[in-house]
Tab-separated table of C-alpha atoms in Angstrom:
chain	number	residue	atom	x	y	z
A	1	UNK	CA	35.441	8.632	6.982
A	2	UNK	CA	38.843	7.204	7.699
A	3	UNK	CA	40.584	3.968	6.940
A	4	UNK	CA	42.270	3.975	10.349
A	5	UNK	CA	39.117	2.798	12.177
A	6	UNK	CA	39.335	-0.758	13.474
A	7	UNK	CA	36.547	-3.304	13.660
A	8	UNK	CA	38.468	-6.252	15.076
A	9	UNK	CA	36.391	-6.707	18.228
A	10	UNK	CA	32.757	-6.049	19.049
A	11	UNK	CA	32.532	-3.564	21.897
A	12	UNK	CA	30.629	-4.301	25.119
A	13	UNK	CA	27.237	-2.622	25.048
A	14	UNK	CA	26.974	0.459	27.303
A	15	UNK	CA	30.754	0.960	27.311
A	16	UNK	CA	32.114	4.432	26.615
A	17	UNK	CA	33.654	3.244	23.363
A	18	UNK	CA	30.359	1.708	22.290
A	19	UNK	CA	28.491	5.004	22.685
A	20	UNK	CA	31.273	6.809	20.843
A	21	UNK	CA	30.736	4.446	17.928
A	22	UNK	CA	27.028	5.199	17.877
A	23	UNK	CA	27.825	8.910	17.824
A	24	UNK	CA	30.140	8.462	14.835
A	25	UNK	CA	27.531	6.428	12.969
A	26	UNK	CA	24.792	8.988	13.632
A	27	UNK	CA	27.095	11.761	12.435
A	28	UNK	CA	27.921	9.780	9.290
A	29	UNK	CA	24.227	9.332	8.497
A	30	UNK	CA	23.596	13.035	9.088
A	31	UNK	CA	26.411	14.039	6.752
A	32	UNK	CA	25.059	11.782	4.001
A	33	UNK	CA	21.589	13.315	4.224
A	34	UNK	CA	22.412	16.998	4.516
A	35	UNK	CA	23.932	17.364	1.043
A	36	UNK	CA	24.780	15.456	-2.120
A	37	UNK	CA	27.983	13.427	-2.350
A	38	UNK	CA	30.820	15.409	-3.876
A	39	UNK	CA	33.658	14.004	-5.939
A	40	UNK	CA	36.129	13.546	-3.027
A	41	UNK	CA	33.483	11.630	-1.072
A	42	UNK	CA	32.739	9.404	-4.046
A	43	UNK	CA	36.459	8.721	-4.469
A	44	UNK	CA	36.691	7.787	-0.784
A	45	UNK	CA	33.735	5.424	-1.012
A	46	UNK	CA	35.135	3.740	-4.100
A	47	UNK	CA	38.404	3.298	-2.191
A	48	UNK	CA	36.591	1.418	0.565
A	49	UNK	CA	36.525	4.102	3.253
A	50	UNK	CA	33.017	3.131	4.331
A	51	UNK	CA	34.099	-0.407	5.204
A	52	UNK	CA	34.989	0.286	8.885
A	53	UNK	CA	31.640	1.970	9.526
A	54	UNK	CA	29.766	-0.833	7.816
A	55	UNK	CA	31.793	-3.269	9.906
A	56	UNK	CA	30.590	-1.578	13.078
A	57	UNK	CA	26.996	-1.895	11.912
A	58	UNK	CA	27.496	-5.580	11.188
A	59	UNK	CA	28.929	-6.115	14.663
A	60	UNK	CA	25.847	-4.436	16.109
A	61	UNK	CA	23.494	-6.853	14.359
A	62	UNK	CA	22.748	-4.839	11.229
A	63	UNK	CA	24.788	-7.025	8.902
A	64	UNK	CA	22.093	-7.443	6.267
A	65	UNK	CA	21.516	-3.699	6.037
A	66	UNK	CA	25.264	-2.999	5.966
A	67	UNK	CA	25.759	-5.538	3.189
A	68	UNK	CA	22.965	-3.951	1.164
A	69	UNK	CA	24.545	-0.508	1.490
A	70	UNK	CA	27.948	-1.901	0.564
A	71	UNK	CA	26.381	-3.432	-2.555
A	72	UNK	CA	24.853	-0.072	-3.441
A	73	UNK	CA	28.242	1.609	-3.021
A	74	UNK	CA	29.882	-1.039	-5.214
A	75	UNK	CA	27.260	-0.197	-7.836
A	76	UNK	CA	28.655	3.333	-8.181
A	77	UNK	CA	31.114	1.900	-10.707
A	78	UNK	CA	28.187	0.945	-12.965
A	79	UNK	CA	26.942	4.516	-13.216
A	80	UNK	CA	28.040	6.504	-16.249
A	81	UNK	CA	28.193	9.785	-14.310
A	82	UNK	CA	28.089	8.795	-10.619
A	83	UNK	CA	28.161	12.251	-9.041
A	84	UNK	CA	25.487	13.685	-11.307
A	85	UNK	CA	23.239	10.624	-11.146
A	86	UNK	CA	23.471	10.388	-7.356
A	87	UNK	CA	22.825	14.129	-7.081
A	88	UNK	CA	19.724	13.658	-9.226
A	89	UNK	CA	18.555	10.844	-6.937
A	90	UNK	CA	19.155	13.081	-3.903
A	91	UNK	CA	17.057	15.835	-5.476
A	92	UNK	CA	14.295	13.446	-6.520
A	93	UNK	CA	14.003	11.950	-3.057
A	94	UNK	CA	14.702	14.827	-0.718
A	95	UNK	CA	14.346	18.148	-2.556
A	96	UNK	CA	11.207	17.711	-4.640
A	97	UNK	CA	7.616	18.613	-3.763
A	98	UNK	CA	7.033	17.053	-0.347
A	99	UNK	CA	3.657	15.724	-1.430
A	100	UNK	CA	5.275	13.535	-4.065
A	101	UNK	CA	8.754	12.826	-2.689
A	102	UNK	CA	10.374	11.349	0.404
A	103	UNK	CA	10.907	14.694	2.110
A	104	UNK	CA	13.232	14.209	5.137
A	105	UNK	CA	11.149	16.292	7.554
A	106	UNK	CA	9.259	14.858	10.515
A	107	UNK	CA	6.423	17.362	10.014
A	108	UNK	CA	5.592	15.777	6.662
A	109	UNK	CA	4.805	12.437	8.321
A	110	UNK	CA	3.441	13.364	11.736
A	111	UNK	CA	0.889	15.784	10.302
A	112	UNK	CA	-0.766	16.491	6.989
A	113	UNK	CA	1.261	15.115	4.112
A	114	UNK	CA	3.492	17.772	2.633
A	115	UNK	CA	3.233	20.040	5.674
A	116	UNK	CA	6.284	21.924	6.949
A	117	UNK	CA	7.367	23.599	10.168
A	118	UNK	CA	4.679	22.015	12.317
A	119	UNK	CA	4.879	20.752	15.917
A	120	UNK	CA	7.802	18.337	15.275
A	121	UNK	CA	9.917	21.213	13.966
A	122	UNK	CA	8.996	23.395	16.931
A	123	UNK	CA	9.828	20.634	19.423
A	124	UNK	CA	13.145	19.970	17.734
A	125	UNK	CA	14.029	23.665	17.646
A	126	UNK	CA	13.386	23.809	21.388
A	127	UNK	CA	15.612	20.775	21.947
A	128	UNK	CA	18.396	22.473	20.019
A	129	UNK	CA	18.010	25.677	22.023
A	130	UNK	CA	18.040	23.800	25.317
A	131	UNK	CA	21.200	21.980	24.250
A	132	UNK	CA	22.851	25.213	23.137
A	133	UNK	CA	23.124	23.939	19.568
A	134	UNK	CA	23.328	26.493	16.759
A	135	UNK	CA	23.090	25.110	13.240
A	136	UNK	CA	25.928	26.052	10.882
A	137	UNK	CA	25.189	28.951	8.550
A	138	UNK	CA	25.254	26.646	5.527
A	139	UNK	CA	22.510	24.390	6.957
A	140	UNK	CA	19.389	26.185	5.774
A	141	UNK	CA	16.923	23.546	6.921
A	142	UNK	CA	14.100	23.325	9.476
A	143	UNK	CA	15.016	21.737	12.792
A	144	UNK	CA	13.035	18.573	11.999
A	145	UNK	CA	15.208	17.681	8.998
A	146	UNK	CA	16.442	14.135	9.543
A	147	UNK	CA	20.091	15.175	9.227
A	148	UNK	CA	19.654	17.772	11.982
A	149	UNK	CA	17.934	15.236	14.215
A	150	UNK	CA	20.658	12.643	13.664
A	151	UNK	CA	23.318	15.237	14.399
A	152	UNK	CA	21.516	15.998	17.677
A	153	UNK	CA	21.392	12.272	18.475
A	154	UNK	CA	25.116	12.022	17.766
A	155	UNK	CA	25.703	14.756	20.339
A	156	UNK	CA	23.580	12.909	22.885
A	157	UNK	CA	25.652	9.765	22.380
A	158	UNK	CA	28.892	11.721	22.706
A	159	UNK	CA	27.688	13.127	26.026
A	160	UNK	CA	26.603	9.662	27.136
A	161	UNK	CA	30.062	8.299	26.340
A	162	UNK	CA	31.512	10.764	28.851
A	163	UNK	CA	29.249	9.629	31.702
A	164	UNK	CA	30.355	7.095	34.322
A	165	UNK	CA	28.667	3.724	33.862
A	166	UNK	CA	26.707	4.327	37.067
A	167	UNK	CA	25.263	7.608	35.720
A	168	UNK	CA	23.971	6.478	32.327
A	169	UNK	CA	20.355	5.823	33.288
A	170	UNK	CA	19.041	9.394	32.976
A	171	UNK	CA	20.720	10.297	29.654
A	172	UNK	CA	19.689	6.927	28.223
A	173	UNK	CA	16.090	7.661	29.176
A	174	UNK	CA	16.340	10.956	27.319
A	175	UNK	CA	17.753	9.216	24.254
A	176	UNK	CA	14.994	6.618	24.427
A	177	UNK	CA	12.307	9.306	24.513
A	178	UNK	CA	13.894	11.163	21.614
A	179	UNK	CA	14.130	8.028	19.501
A	180	UNK	CA	10.586	6.933	20.235
A	181	UNK	CA	8.832	10.274	19.938
A	182	UNK	CA	10.880	12.116	17.328
A	183	UNK	CA	12.477	9.501	15.046
A	184	UNK	CA	10.929	6.041	15.197
A	185	UNK	CA	7.472	7.602	14.947
A	186	UNK	CA	7.984	8.523	11.274
A	187	UNK	CA	11.129	6.848	9.925
A	188	UNK	CA	9.292	3.679	8.771
A	189	UNK	CA	6.987	5.740	6.532
A	190	UNK	CA	9.895	7.843	5.305
A	191	UNK	CA	12.077	4.875	4.395
A	192	UNK	CA	9.134	3.143	2.720
A	193	UNK	CA	8.473	6.213	0.594
A	194	UNK	CA	12.154	6.231	-0.404
A	195	UNK	CA	11.886	2.603	-1.508
A	196	UNK	CA	8.832	3.420	-3.617
A	197	UNK	CA	10.384	6.414	-5.406
A	198	UNK	CA	12.052	5.629	-8.768
A	199	UNK	CA	15.772	6.433	-8.666
A	200	UNK	CA	18.871	5.404	-10.614
A	201	UNK	CA	20.903	3.997	-7.706
A	202	UNK	CA	19.635	2.075	-4.668
A	203	UNK	CA	22.087	3.983	-2.470
A	204	UNK	CA	19.725	6.462	-0.784
A	205	UNK	CA	16.737	4.112	-0.374
A	206	UNK	CA	19.083	1.515	1.131
A	207	UNK	CA	20.633	4.151	3.397
A	208	UNK	CA	17.264	5.281	4.731
A	209	UNK	CA	16.215	1.696	5.413
A	210	UNK	CA	19.454	1.237	7.343
A	211	UNK	CA	18.839	4.412	9.347
A	212	UNK	CA	15.310	3.271	10.169
A	213	UNK	CA	16.525	-0.093	11.468
A	214	UNK	CA	19.480	1.510	13.250
A	215	UNK	CA	17.183	3.850	15.200
A	216	UNK	CA	14.763	1.051	16.010
A	217	UNK	CA	17.660	-1.024	17.340
A	218	UNK	CA	18.977	1.889	19.402
A	219	UNK	CA	15.501	2.346	20.907
A	220	UNK	CA	15.292	-1.299	21.925
A	221	UNK	CA	18.769	-1.041	23.387
A	222	UNK	CA	17.963	2.097	25.402
A	223	UNK	CA	14.889	0.417	26.869
A	224	UNK	CA	16.792	-2.585	28.227
A	225	UNK	CA	16.769	-2.987	31.969
């Protein structure tokens, strides 16, 4: 996050800058889901560093979701031990038994509940290989972890931002297929399970609802004529 980002003007859809924004937002979501917030990140959030990113989301029509996440961030000050309590929420939601938690793996929702490393993980691993993507050594997660998938989507948007406007049709079709088949197919159930899991802070359930609506909006956008 950085306070130097500007949100003064909504960007034209399909512009290079617009796709770059979507890449940054996808990368932000991925970073939030791959590990717990540390103390420097919490300090940055309390200082308002998320405001530019939330501003982008509001400009893109996700104002209600952005406001809800901002409210959850403001609520960090009400926690007695923010880092520890948010880490406990992260563990409860994403690290517990997949049969009883909101495990962030596509295989758990597109197959038998609580299942791991099924067809969604194999498809995603193939996508990563085809794109020449090697996960960092500290990311010890299956390929169908939501953070990995959002990181992949961020890369697709970065590549799209480098294409001439007349050559965006094919990569947009690929993004549309990825969103429809690999993300929007299970994110509603995932975000709903997050909302139903008792936690101390609304931060992560609100975040996952935002990600669900963000991906649904990106799918509708990619399918425009």
